Amino acid sequence: MSWNADRAKTRIREHLKTVPAVDSNIALDSAQAQTTVRKSGLIGRLPIRQAFLVEGVHLYGQLLDFDGLVAEGGSETEGSHRRLLRFLNMHYRVWDAVVDNDDGDRVDYHGARLHAVITSPAGDAAAQITRAVALAGKLSEAAERLGQAHGFPSRIRFGIDHGRCLAMTTGRSHEKDTLFLGRPANHAAKLAAAEDEAGIFLTETAQQRARPGAVRKSAGRTVLDETYIRDAVGSFAFDSLERRVDEVAQDAVEPIFRFKRPELPLASVKFADLSPANSVRMGMASIFADIDGFTDFVDQAIEGGAVEITKAVRTVHVIREELNSVLNDDFGGKRVRFVGDCIQGCVAEGERTDDGPGSVRQAVICANGMRSSFDLCLDAVDSDAAIGLAIGVEYGPTPMTRLGYRGDDSVRCAASRATINAERTQQSIEGSGIRLGVVAQQVADAAVRRIIATGRLMSFDTASDLLGASQSPAVQIMRSEPAARSHAARSKR
Amino acid sequence: MALDAIADTVPPWAEFRRIGTRAAEVDAVLVRSSGAFTRLFELEVLHLAAEVTVYERVRGKTLPTFCPERHINADGSFCLGLRAGQGINSATAATWWTKLHAFLLCQETAAEAGLWPSGAQLSHGDAGDIELLAEQAAAETGASAAYRDAVEFDIGPIAAGLSRINKATGRLRNGRSPCLCGRKHRTGKPLLRRECQCLGCPIELEFERRAAVDRFWRSMSGLQCCGTMLECRLKAIARSS
Ligand SMILES: [Zn+2]
Ligand SMILES: [Zn+2]
Ligand SMILES: [Zn+2]
């Protein structure tokens, strides 16, 4: 399979039919939407195919020691991956407890990152921030306890922002995702990822909206006041969280991770069939694709009212679904998650043994197919938004499985140095374009390296010509008629 | 007559209009990998002396008027392949169209990426003939892939072997050592460098090819780079002068 322009256009028309509905009152009064959201609890249980504005706190937690666990003595082995997944699984089980409480804090995770949205008490930003700080404090304590009980490092860095986000849920059963688009989600995530120092950090906006005395100056920077944190942690119970921590800390029975090589294409792997005892693992190329400029676009839409919001929802929905289709249908890859406006996925080549150069090449052609589809999407929604596509690719052995407690809602996970670095590589791109991680760069063949050196995403057609892809008519001609190679004659002057 | 043969073999992607005994117009739209169409190319075909040449009807409309890296000669004619315009008859006309087909497809890629596809070109000027000889020699020694790597990416054993060539003679040093290209006797014993020379050693031919490419670019100096390709020696010449 490969990318085809007509097939993509047909698909995009279908994606347009499933655009989430936007209430015409959305920007004026989101109280009703808030009620719906609060009732639905878990992020993944928000109504599908509806978009809301949600005002509240975005709390991101980053497990700082995740990177260090990926490898053992510098290399990634089944053993190191087993340890990494056990580590994640332990945290996910605790984080899951937050989901189950009655106050409507919603939680989602992606790799080493936790994302919680806190909307109660409604309309009181300062109180919401205090609740988020309390939750972060409890989660830090919990992580420390679990770390001691199970011998894992457990430092977490939290980022907190407050404001309005656009929320929407797409997908089915095990492949479902909820997105929160807009500044607060973005800034909280960035703050959590910004440094390697554990603790709870507020964005400037959150500092301004926090309770008086919550922040103070220390050595030239603004920090949270320890008394404020202690009081916050003390004044919220989070009963189910406490219970879950006891349980996990005492739980000697840990899941056993068993890996087998998946059947290819990777798209045929179903997360519904995966569990710790039935995990897959092989050399894969990780793809992390982000819509550059999207947060600004959404923020302007939120300012602009219902019509603009509807446009933004249409745009992101169509692009997301189509990028997913390109990955899955055109290139046999597997989507792991949608994360905000991003898509995380993997492609793999090599039936018996890992084919590194083949996987990287496939990922690069896929990325360029995404670029072609992205352009068609913008045409289809008639958008002049200043957005682009930025894609990071990294290669390495990667396990895929489901983790956590939630049964049907358990967390889809692909975690390895490659998945971490694909995202980091993407983040290092200024504007739009494509970049390979260090390993992918080494593994890639010369033709791939040459087109990557431009840093640009090209159309699928141009990429297939340059990479000698078998579906390229130019390549086919050269194979059957080598005399068709162009040749500049000597100057006749 | 060459143009008659060309007229008899018009492929579905082209429209052919005879203008006179020695001229014709061609309009072409081609299909790319994804099924998407290329731009419309409006061309003119001339049969001058013993050679058929193709140009853009309005020079510079969709393609540069001149660009060695895009295989457009100083007079605006396309180079569709080694001696592609010569000896066209009913037996070879279809191949001429195939060459034009590939050329136009590659122009789309060059226009977007500033790169000509790997394996879709032959070295400039006299270097083209040397490249063909070297390819043949490399095929005999089982080094075809290594040879392509040397030409296109300057990597691999053949590219590495170049550093062992005596620049004055163009020959590999230490004639009595086994040849670096890996060529062997039928017995399996490695061939000595000076024995390999007589058969045409891919490493030595590559050295020769590169020298011919340099000569080609020197012959082009003073001409202006079109600026559409990522790398073009005319750019370097313009910068240094
Ligand atoms: Zn040429
Ligand atoms: Zn040029
Ligand atoms: Zn030799």
XYZ file of C-alpha atoms and ligand atoms in Angstrom:
737
model
C 0.000 0.000 0.000
C 1.035 3.554 -0.407
C -0.391 7.031 -0.592
C -2.909 7.815 -3.291
C -4.340 11.257 -3.976
C -7.873 10.164 -4.915
C -8.141 7.764 -2.012
C -7.030 10.519 0.360
C -9.607 12.945 -1.056
C -12.384 10.387 -0.645
C -11.310 9.698 2.925
C -11.196 13.378 3.767
C -14.796 13.741 2.547
C -15.724 10.926 4.968
C -13.828 12.552 7.846
C -15.805 15.731 7.203
C -18.992 13.798 7.974
C -17.788 12.887 11.479
C -16.730 16.339 12.639
C -17.726 16.817 16.309
C -20.736 19.039 16.850
C -20.185 22.468 18.347
C -22.980 24.135 20.308
C -23.773 27.529 18.830
C -23.685 28.969 22.365
C -20.304 27.488 23.069
C -18.351 30.673 23.582
C -21.127 32.522 25.399
C -22.082 30.093 28.063
C -20.155 26.961 28.655
C -21.871 26.237 31.970
C -24.003 23.527 30.444
C -21.017 21.949 28.782
C -19.164 22.071 32.099
C -21.945 20.104 33.709
C -21.787 17.453 31.029
C -18.045 17.270 31.348
C -18.125 17.054 35.112
C -20.633 14.253 35.058
C -18.621 12.195 32.618
C -15.607 11.835 34.913
C -12.807 10.104 33.084
C -11.458 12.002 30.096
C -11.997 9.081 27.789
C -15.683 8.972 28.730
C -16.533 12.398 27.409
C -19.289 12.210 24.815
C -17.875 11.384 21.418
C -18.319 13.698 18.475
C -19.062 16.785 20.516
C -16.730 19.640 21.204
C -16.803 21.702 24.424
C -15.070 24.647 25.912
C -13.745 23.635 29.281
C -12.519 26.178 31.788
C -10.249 24.791 34.425
C -6.792 23.786 35.531
C -4.458 21.717 33.402
C -1.995 19.729 35.439
C 0.834 17.916 33.699
C 3.146 15.563 35.541
C 6.340 14.310 33.989
C 8.132 11.256 35.371
C 11.675 12.546 35.386
C 13.453 9.227 35.740
C 11.727 7.579 32.812
C 14.615 8.210 30.414
C 17.123 6.606 32.711
C 15.102 3.393 32.894
C 14.862 2.881 29.137
C 18.256 1.260 28.802
C 20.429 -1.002 30.867
C 24.138 -0.263 30.581
C 23.431 1.889 27.557
C 21.419 -0.623 25.562
C 17.749 -1.421 25.405
C 17.001 -5.022 26.168
C 13.901 -7.055 26.892
C 14.924 -6.716 30.524
C 15.183 -2.938 30.467
C 11.891 -2.640 28.641
C 10.208 -4.958 31.124
C 11.462 -2.748 33.933
C 10.317 0.391 32.124
C 6.825 -0.993 31.594
C 6.588 -2.151 35.221
C 7.532 1.357 36.286
C 4.883 2.918 34.067
C 2.301 0.352 35.037
C 2.827 1.096 38.725
C 2.320 4.813 38.178
C -0.645 4.301 35.896
C -2.367 2.161 38.536
C -2.030 4.995 41.029
C -3.002 7.669 38.549
C -6.037 5.590 37.653
C -7.343 6.087 41.198
C -7.731 9.801 40.512
C -10.012 8.956 37.635
C -12.409 7.109 39.850
C -13.131 9.829 42.361
C -16.392 11.730 42.363
C -15.110 15.234 41.923
C -14.682 14.954 38.229
C -10.952 15.325 37.918
C -10.154 13.837 34.563
C -6.890 12.133 33.842
C -5.124 10.853 30.807
C -1.575 9.689 30.214
C 0.870 9.409 27.458
C 4.186 7.696 28.069
C 5.816 9.274 31.085
C 3.303 12.087 31.225
C 0.133 12.504 33.217
C -2.481 15.033 32.243
C -5.261 15.963 34.656
C -8.018 18.491 34.113
C -9.640 19.962 37.207
C -12.880 21.887 36.831
C -14.175 21.972 40.388
C -15.169 24.049 42.181
C -16.722 25.563 39.086
C -15.923 29.196 38.374
C -13.287 29.531 41.108
C -9.872 29.542 39.485
C -7.943 29.997 42.746
C -9.691 27.039 44.352
C -9.170 24.904 41.245
C -5.470 25.693 41.346
C -5.305 24.773 45.023
C -6.983 21.475 44.264
C -4.509 20.818 41.442
C -1.576 21.637 43.729
C -3.029 19.267 46.331
C -3.377 16.521 43.741
C 0.175 17.086 42.514
C 1.419 16.977 46.102
C -0.410 13.725 46.795
C 0.864 12.169 43.580
C 4.436 13.145 44.481
C 4.080 11.541 47.908
C 2.518 8.484 46.353
C 5.326 8.166 43.829
C 7.884 8.409 46.585
C 6.186 5.678 48.614
C 5.904 3.402 45.610
C 9.486 4.072 44.675
C 10.619 2.964 48.087
C 8.377 -0.089 48.082
C 9.367 -1.275 44.615
C 12.845 0.115 44.172
C 12.131 2.630 41.463
C 13.225 6.243 41.236
C 10.060 8.363 41.263
C 10.684 12.046 40.839
C 7.882 14.004 39.175
C 7.825 17.516 37.795
C 4.400 19.161 37.616
C 3.304 22.079 35.445
C 0.035 23.902 36.123
C -1.865 26.391 33.980
C -5.404 27.710 34.035
C -7.791 28.790 31.303
C -10.127 27.690 28.579
C -9.466 24.742 26.308
C -11.355 23.136 23.515
C -12.146 19.520 24.371
C -13.138 16.776 21.992
C -13.113 12.996 21.961
C -12.673 10.742 18.990
C -12.100 7.083 18.283
C -13.649 3.818 19.373
C -13.180 1.419 22.308
C -9.472 0.741 22.772
C -8.388 3.357 20.306
C -10.148 6.334 21.872
C -8.522 9.658 22.702
C -9.561 12.970 24.177
C -7.845 16.170 23.269
C -7.658 19.437 25.064
C -6.541 22.081 22.646
C -5.395 25.546 23.526
C -2.949 27.511 25.602
C -3.477 26.134 29.131
C -2.922 22.499 28.101
C 0.046 23.483 26.017
C 1.727 25.712 28.584
C 1.275 23.281 31.444
C 2.827 20.514 29.327
C 5.742 22.707 28.307
C 6.392 23.767 31.879
C 6.403 20.147 33.049
C 8.864 19.196 30.325
C 11.021 22.306 30.600
C 13.547 21.152 33.171
C 14.814 18.266 35.207
C 13.946 19.731 38.597
C 11.194 17.950 40.507
C 8.402 19.963 42.113
C 5.184 21.827 41.364
C 5.379 24.829 39.063
C 2.772 27.374 37.992
C 2.692 29.308 34.745
C 2.487 33.084 34.981
C -1.234 32.966 34.323
C -1.740 30.406 37.069
C 0.402 32.457 39.465
C -1.831 35.465 38.896
C -4.990 33.465 39.453
C -3.754 31.530 42.464
C -4.814 32.357 46.035
C -2.955 35.323 47.583
C 0.188 34.088 49.306
C 0.363 30.962 47.174
C 3.499 32.132 45.454
C 6.512 34.011 46.721
C 9.843 35.217 45.396
C 12.875 33.113 46.139
C 16.341 33.743 44.738
C 14.935 35.871 41.948
C 12.231 33.486 40.825
C 8.662 32.810 41.756
C 8.029 29.603 43.660
C 5.085 28.006 45.401
C 4.973 28.683 49.113
C 5.628 25.484 51.119
C 2.941 26.289 53.682
C 0.443 26.790 50.883
C 1.347 23.402 49.400
C 1.184 21.683 52.795
C -2.196 23.244 53.580
C -3.528 22.343 50.153
C -2.414 18.720 50.450
C -3.856 18.546 53.940
C -7.251 19.936 53.053
C -8.145 17.454 50.323
C -8.634 13.798 51.036
C -8.399 12.053 47.646
C -9.562 8.910 49.465
C -9.456 6.565 46.528
C -5.953 7.691 45.741
C -4.779 6.924 49.282
C -6.408 3.508 49.144
C -4.863 2.746 45.783
C -1.395 3.758 46.927
C -1.636 1.414 49.919
C -2.743 -1.348 47.637
C -0.030 -0.839 45.030
C 2.685 -0.316 47.633
C 1.825 -3.603 49.339
C 1.048 -5.463 46.164
C 3.816 -7.985 45.616
C 2.125 -9.387 42.548
C 3.313 -7.500 39.560
C 2.343 -8.200 36.010
C 4.715 -10.314 33.996
C 5.643 -8.809 30.669
C 6.111 -11.269 27.846
C 7.129 -10.099 24.405
C 6.630 -11.636 21.026
C 7.392 -10.394 17.565
C 4.238 -8.948 15.987
C 2.915 -10.053 12.631
C 3.349 -7.324 10.062
C 1.982 -4.975 9.005
C 1.976 -3.347 12.415
C -1.513 -1.998 11.632
C -2.860 -5.515 12.174
C -1.821 -5.423 15.841
C -4.926 -4.730 17.944
C -4.496 -3.038 21.295
C -7.567 -4.949 22.450
C -5.497 -8.151 22.181
C -2.489 -6.759 24.030
C -1.795 -7.125 27.743
C 1.400 -7.381 29.811
C 1.570 -11.128 29.244
C 0.848 -10.615 25.576
C 2.991 -7.682 24.544
C 4.758 -7.190 21.253
C 8.273 -5.918 20.664
C 10.528 -5.339 17.670
C 12.648 -2.680 15.980
C 10.269 0.062 14.934
C 10.447 3.547 13.561
C 8.558 5.895 15.872
C 6.747 8.801 14.279
C 5.668 11.892 16.179
C 3.714 14.374 14.076
C 2.600 17.744 15.405
C 0.538 20.506 13.860
C 2.796 23.517 14.105
C 0.995 26.739 15.011
C -2.123 24.949 16.181
C -2.295 26.277 19.726
C -2.349 29.866 18.471
C -4.933 28.939 15.900
C -7.193 27.427 18.578
C -6.707 30.336 20.971
C -7.737 32.787 18.277
C -10.762 30.613 17.551
C -11.762 30.544 21.234
C -11.538 34.338 21.246
C -13.443 34.519 17.980
C -16.610 32.733 19.104
C -18.732 29.823 17.934
C -18.148 30.161 14.193
C -14.395 30.271 14.566
C -14.444 27.430 17.074
C -16.477 25.322 14.696
C -13.888 25.946 11.986
C -11.019 25.009 14.282
C -12.774 21.812 15.387
C -13.372 20.872 11.750
C -9.765 21.550 10.854
C -8.180 19.593 13.668
C -10.627 16.724 13.374
C -10.099 16.267 9.655
C -6.319 16.564 9.892
C -6.058 14.162 12.827
C -8.266 11.535 11.266
C -6.506 11.804 7.952
C -3.004 11.600 9.440
C -4.207 8.486 11.214
C -5.537 7.053 7.945
C -2.241 7.722 6.192
C -0.327 5.988 8.976
C -2.671 3.000 9.271
C -4.206 2.456 5.867
C -1.508 3.710 3.527
C 1.628 2.609 5.325
C 0.511 -0.255 7.567
C 1.624 1.602 10.672
C 0.072 1.607 14.148
C -1.222 4.664 15.900
C -0.409 4.579 19.569
C -2.165 7.757 20.617
C -3.380 11.129 19.633
C -1.826 13.619 22.041
C -3.390 17.045 21.767
C -2.991 17.978 18.139
C -0.244 15.372 17.711
C -0.241 11.798 16.567
C 2.177 9.210 17.902
C 2.646 6.041 15.896
C 5.054 3.400 14.679
C 5.892 1.675 11.437
C 8.002 -1.458 11.082
C 9.529 -3.527 8.315
C 11.135 -6.954 8.491
C 9.092 -10.138 8.821
C 11.753 -12.195 10.635
C 14.472 -9.790 11.658
C 14.367 -6.040 12.206
C 14.860 -4.036 9.045
C 16.123 -0.709 10.374
C 16.834 1.066 7.068
C 13.533 -0.245 5.657
C 11.541 0.959 8.679
C 13.131 4.411 8.622
C 12.575 4.705 4.878
C 8.932 3.657 5.317
C 8.512 6.219 8.106
C 9.985 8.969 5.943
C 7.761 8.142 2.972
C 4.802 7.985 5.379
C 5.724 11.421 6.748
C 5.735 12.849 3.256
C 2.407 11.160 2.556
C 1.128 12.900 5.702
C 2.339 16.175 4.269
C 0.415 15.567 1.023
C -2.720 14.680 2.964
C -2.266 17.682 5.241
C -2.349 19.980 2.200
C -5.483 18.255 0.899
C -7.125 18.676 4.316
C -6.469 22.412 4.346
C -7.982 22.620 0.854
C -10.999 20.611 1.935
C -11.792 22.783 4.956
C -10.855 25.871 2.977
C -8.519 27.014 5.703
C -5.957 29.759 5.518
C -4.745 28.970 9.035
C -1.041 29.552 9.557
C -0.368 25.947 10.460
C 2.149 23.390 9.232
C 3.284 19.873 9.937
C 6.376 18.998 11.969
C 7.443 15.354 12.162
C 10.141 13.641 14.201
C 11.251 10.084 13.458
C 13.448 7.831 15.570
C 14.305 4.170 15.338
C 14.881 1.459 17.933
C 13.527 -1.644 19.680
C 10.087 -0.793 21.025
C 7.544 -2.735 23.055
C 3.816 -2.157 22.672
C 1.201 -3.145 25.218
C -1.695 -2.025 27.411
C -1.097 -0.952 30.998
C -3.005 0.116 34.087
C -6.211 -0.984 35.771
C -8.953 0.203 33.602
C -9.904 -2.868 31.593
C -11.438 -1.506 28.474
C -9.918 1.866 29.232
C -6.449 0.615 30.042
C -3.673 2.658 28.578
C -2.204 2.002 25.154
C 1.522 2.245 25.390
C 4.638 2.088 23.228
C 7.628 3.122 25.269
C 11.270 3.124 24.309
C 14.135 5.454 23.639
C 12.802 5.718 20.073
C 9.344 6.896 21.188
C 10.891 9.430 23.567
C 13.335 10.731 20.995
C 10.853 10.901 18.132
C 8.878 13.399 20.201
C 11.980 15.301 21.273
C 13.219 15.426 17.711
C 9.879 16.816 16.610
C 10.062 19.476 19.312
C 13.482 20.558 18.071
C 12.030 21.528 14.686
C 11.432 25.242 14.210
C 8.169 25.645 12.314
C 7.357 22.771 9.990
C 9.553 20.059 8.504
C 11.005 16.658 9.244
C 13.991 15.516 11.283
C 15.481 12.141 12.195
C 16.713 11.200 15.632
C 20.352 10.186 16.088
C 19.756 6.455 15.681
C 17.458 6.808 12.681
C 20.041 9.078 11.093
C 22.700 6.373 11.485
C 20.450 3.577 10.300
C 18.994 5.420 7.293
C 20.322 4.721 3.828
C 22.058 7.445 1.837
C 19.025 8.399 -0.277
C 16.925 8.922 2.858
C 19.657 10.952 4.504
C 19.909 13.147 1.449
C 16.262 14.148 1.472
C 16.204 14.501 5.261
C 19.154 16.876 5.056
C 16.832 19.428 3.457
C 14.753 19.385 6.664
C 11.657 19.739 4.542
C 8.569 17.646 4.214
C 7.861 17.140 0.559
C 4.915 15.858 -1.345
C 4.554 12.099 -1.378
C 5.220 12.085 -5.124
C 8.526 13.873 -4.865
C 9.635 11.786 -1.906
C 8.868 8.548 -3.752
C 10.883 9.686 -6.771
C 13.828 10.684 -4.615
C 13.748 7.528 -2.518
C 13.410 5.165 -5.458
C 10.054 3.858 -4.213
C 8.667 1.110 -6.402
C 5.361 2.889 -7.009
C 7.132 5.852 -8.615
C 6.668 5.869 -12.408
C 10.010 7.668 -12.800
C 11.703 4.888 -10.838
C 9.895 2.226 -12.873
C 11.105 3.789 -16.119
C 14.708 3.923 -14.924
C 14.582 0.267 -14.002
C 13.244 -0.904 -17.341
C 15.053 1.662 -19.507
C 18.379 2.757 -17.978
C 19.077 4.779 -21.149
C 16.370 7.193 -19.977
C 18.796 8.662 -17.483
C 19.065 12.348 -18.225
C 22.434 13.512 -19.356
C 23.718 17.033 -19.764
C 25.690 17.360 -22.979
C 28.968 19.179 -23.181
C 28.550 22.833 -23.997
C 28.671 23.335 -27.761
C 29.982 26.863 -27.545
C 12.001 10.423 -40.991
C 12.470 10.852 -37.255
C 9.435 13.057 -36.650
C 7.174 10.604 -38.487
C 8.357 7.825 -36.235
C 7.712 10.039 -33.216
C 4.259 10.939 -34.546
C 3.429 7.254 -34.963
C 4.212 6.408 -31.355
C 2.523 9.208 -29.376
C 1.755 7.923 -25.865
C -1.578 8.665 -24.144
C -0.082 11.340 -21.886
C 0.944 13.561 -24.809
C -0.725 15.516 -27.555
C 1.326 15.841 -30.706
C 0.798 18.460 -33.452
C 2.899 18.567 -36.564
C 3.913 22.142 -37.495
C 6.022 21.425 -40.556
C 8.439 18.838 -41.884
C 10.994 19.591 -39.191
C 8.908 20.852 -36.272
C 6.102 19.748 -33.998
C 4.396 20.801 -30.771
C 3.852 18.502 -27.822
C 1.602 19.134 -24.840
C 2.152 16.725 -21.994
C 0.549 15.988 -18.623
C 1.810 12.985 -16.701
C 0.709 10.935 -13.737
C 2.920 10.806 -10.647
C 3.244 8.118 -7.956
C 0.069 9.057 -6.125
C -2.074 9.335 -9.234
C -1.829 13.128 -9.129
C -1.091 14.940 -12.374
C 1.953 16.989 -13.217
C 1.681 20.500 -14.566
C 1.036 20.977 -18.263
C 4.284 21.009 -20.228
C 4.093 22.850 -23.542
C 6.983 21.721 -25.700
C 8.436 22.163 -29.109
C 10.219 19.393 -30.975
C 12.701 20.225 -33.739
C 14.457 17.905 -36.122
C 17.705 19.654 -36.976
C 20.524 17.976 -38.872
C 20.512 14.376 -37.661
C 19.173 15.135 -34.200
C 15.786 15.577 -32.599
C 15.739 18.232 -29.877
C 13.036 19.287 -27.415
C 12.530 22.690 -25.838
C 9.917 24.440 -23.819
C 7.726 26.280 -26.333
C 7.897 29.469 -24.314
C 11.356 29.235 -22.781
C 11.318 29.646 -19.057
C 7.564 29.214 -18.649
C 7.601 26.226 -16.299
C 11.268 25.212 -16.415
C 14.514 27.156 -16.110
C 15.901 28.321 -19.450
C 19.226 26.746 -18.525
C 20.322 24.414 -15.757
C 22.837 21.599 -16.057
C 21.532 20.066 -12.833
C 18.086 19.877 -14.377
C 19.511 18.697 -17.649
C 18.557 21.744 -19.648
C 21.347 22.836 -21.983
C 22.553 26.373 -22.525
C 20.425 26.612 -25.674
C 17.334 25.530 -23.745
C 17.239 22.022 -25.204
C 16.552 19.069 -22.946
C 19.012 16.253 -22.524
C 16.794 13.242 -22.350
C 19.577 10.687 -22.192
C 22.922 9.901 -23.727
C 22.577 10.704 -27.471
C 18.804 10.458 -27.043
C 18.044 12.660 -30.056
C 20.109 10.669 -32.513
C 19.101 7.786 -34.759
C 15.401 7.973 -34.090
C 13.370 5.663 -36.300
C 10.293 3.507 -35.989
C 12.237 1.079 -33.809
C 13.566 3.678 -31.352
C 10.830 6.358 -31.278
C 8.880 4.734 -28.450
C 12.014 4.805 -26.306
C 12.468 8.483 -27.097
C 9.001 9.117 -25.648
C 9.886 7.060 -22.574
C 12.928 9.253 -22.048
C 10.833 12.393 -22.351
C 8.340 10.887 -19.882
C 11.027 10.297 -17.256
C 12.588 13.699 -17.883
C 9.333 15.570 -17.263
C 8.498 13.550 -14.133
C 11.918 14.307 -12.708
C 11.436 18.003 -13.447
C 8.485 18.030 -11.038
C 10.607 16.482 -8.322
C 13.480 18.873 -9.035
C 11.128 21.851 -8.952
C 9.769 20.895 -5.545
C 12.843 19.515 -3.821
C 15.808 21.021 -5.642
C 17.094 17.478 -6.124
C 17.174 15.165 -9.145
C 16.158 11.593 -8.245
C 18.962 9.131 -7.498
C 19.685 6.846 -10.376
C 17.825 9.012 -12.864
C 20.815 10.794 -14.330
C 24.110 10.178 -15.994
C 27.174 12.319 -15.319
C 27.502 15.562 -17.202
C 29.356 15.844 -20.499
C 32.012 13.266 -21.388
C 31.764 11.887 -17.872
C 28.578 10.108 -18.950
C 30.434 7.711 -21.243
C 33.021 7.004 -18.568
C 30.257 6.326 -16.066
C 28.749 3.706 -18.365
C 32.130 1.981 -18.726
C 32.637 2.059 -14.984
C 29.196 0.619 -14.359
C 29.965 -2.232 -16.668
C 33.265 -2.898 -14.919
C 31.599 -2.675 -11.523
C 28.905 -5.130 -12.591
C 31.648 -7.607 -13.570
C 33.282 -7.326 -10.162
C 29.959 -7.526 -8.320
C 30.356 -3.941 -7.128
C 27.355 -2.295 -8.803
C 25.837 -0.997 -5.577
C 29.204 0.210 -4.318
C 29.712 2.057 -7.569
C 26.336 3.830 -7.320
C 27.200 4.820 -3.739
C 30.464 6.325 -4.942
C 28.820 8.309 -7.744
C 25.737 9.546 -5.930
C 26.786 9.838 -2.319
C 30.599 9.655 -2.316
C 30.510 6.780 0.174
C 31.470 3.115 0.204
C 34.583 1.102 -0.758
C 34.987 2.549 -4.252
C 34.823 6.129 -3.025
C 37.291 5.177 -0.289
C 39.618 3.598 -2.867
C 39.991 6.938 -4.645
C 42.392 8.179 -2.003
C 44.873 5.472 -3.088
C 45.123 6.778 -6.622
C 48.228 8.557 -7.811
C 46.800 11.862 -9.032
C 49.476 12.278 -11.699
C 48.936 8.933 -13.401
C 45.321 8.262 -12.497
C 46.407 4.756 -11.445
C 46.099 2.975 -8.112
C 49.397 2.936 -6.264
C 51.195 -0.332 -5.430
C 50.399 -2.126 -8.677
C 51.448 -5.481 -7.271
C 48.931 -5.528 -4.428
C 45.449 -7.035 -4.812
C 43.019 -4.576 -6.378
C 40.824 -2.601 -4.006
C 37.756 -3.059 -6.202
C 37.728 -6.717 -5.205
C 37.980 -8.139 -8.703
C 39.171 -11.762 -8.721
C 40.595 -14.281 -11.166
C 38.345 -17.091 -12.187
C 40.349 -19.197 -9.761
C 39.193 -16.956 -6.933
C 42.643 -15.407 -6.502
C 42.492 -11.621 -6.227
C 43.548 -9.663 -9.300
C 46.547 -7.360 -8.930
C 45.920 -3.640 -9.366
C 47.985 -3.421 -12.550
C 46.149 -6.462 -13.990
C 42.823 -4.852 -13.117
C 43.878 -1.663 -14.929
C 43.833 -3.418 -18.289
C 40.255 -4.569 -17.782
C 39.062 -1.181 -16.562
C 39.069 -0.844 -12.791
C 35.900 0.808 -11.416
C 37.983 2.824 -8.948
C 40.242 4.231 -11.632
C 37.310 4.878 -13.927
C 35.577 6.726 -11.111
C 38.662 8.888 -10.713
C 38.506 9.616 -14.447
C 34.798 10.323 -14.296
C 35.232 12.893 -11.576
C 37.965 14.632 -13.560
C 35.641 14.769 -16.583
C 32.861 16.220 -14.426
C 35.253 18.947 -13.279
C 36.117 19.714 -16.902
C 32.415 19.924 -17.688
C 31.801 22.513 -15.001
C 34.833 24.533 -16.048
C 33.387 24.640 -19.571
C 30.210 26.090 -18.066
C 31.863 28.829 -16.063
C 30.488 32.262 -16.777
C 26.961 30.892 -17.194
C 24.369 31.822 -14.634
C 22.929 29.415 -12.069
C 19.117 29.296 -12.142
C 18.999 28.944 -8.367
C 16.342 26.234 -8.297
C 18.595 23.357 -7.241
C 20.014 22.827 -3.772
C 23.458 22.113 -5.070
C 24.865 23.396 -8.336
C 28.516 23.998 -9.096
C 27.546 27.196 -10.946
C 26.447 28.595 -7.606
C 29.870 27.828 -6.163
C 31.569 29.377 -9.184
C 29.438 32.517 -8.908
C 30.250 32.791 -5.208
C 33.998 32.364 -5.575
C 34.383 34.823 -8.447
Zn 21.115 16.191 -18.890
Zn 20.155 25.548 -12.043
Zn 40.165 -2.861 -9.726
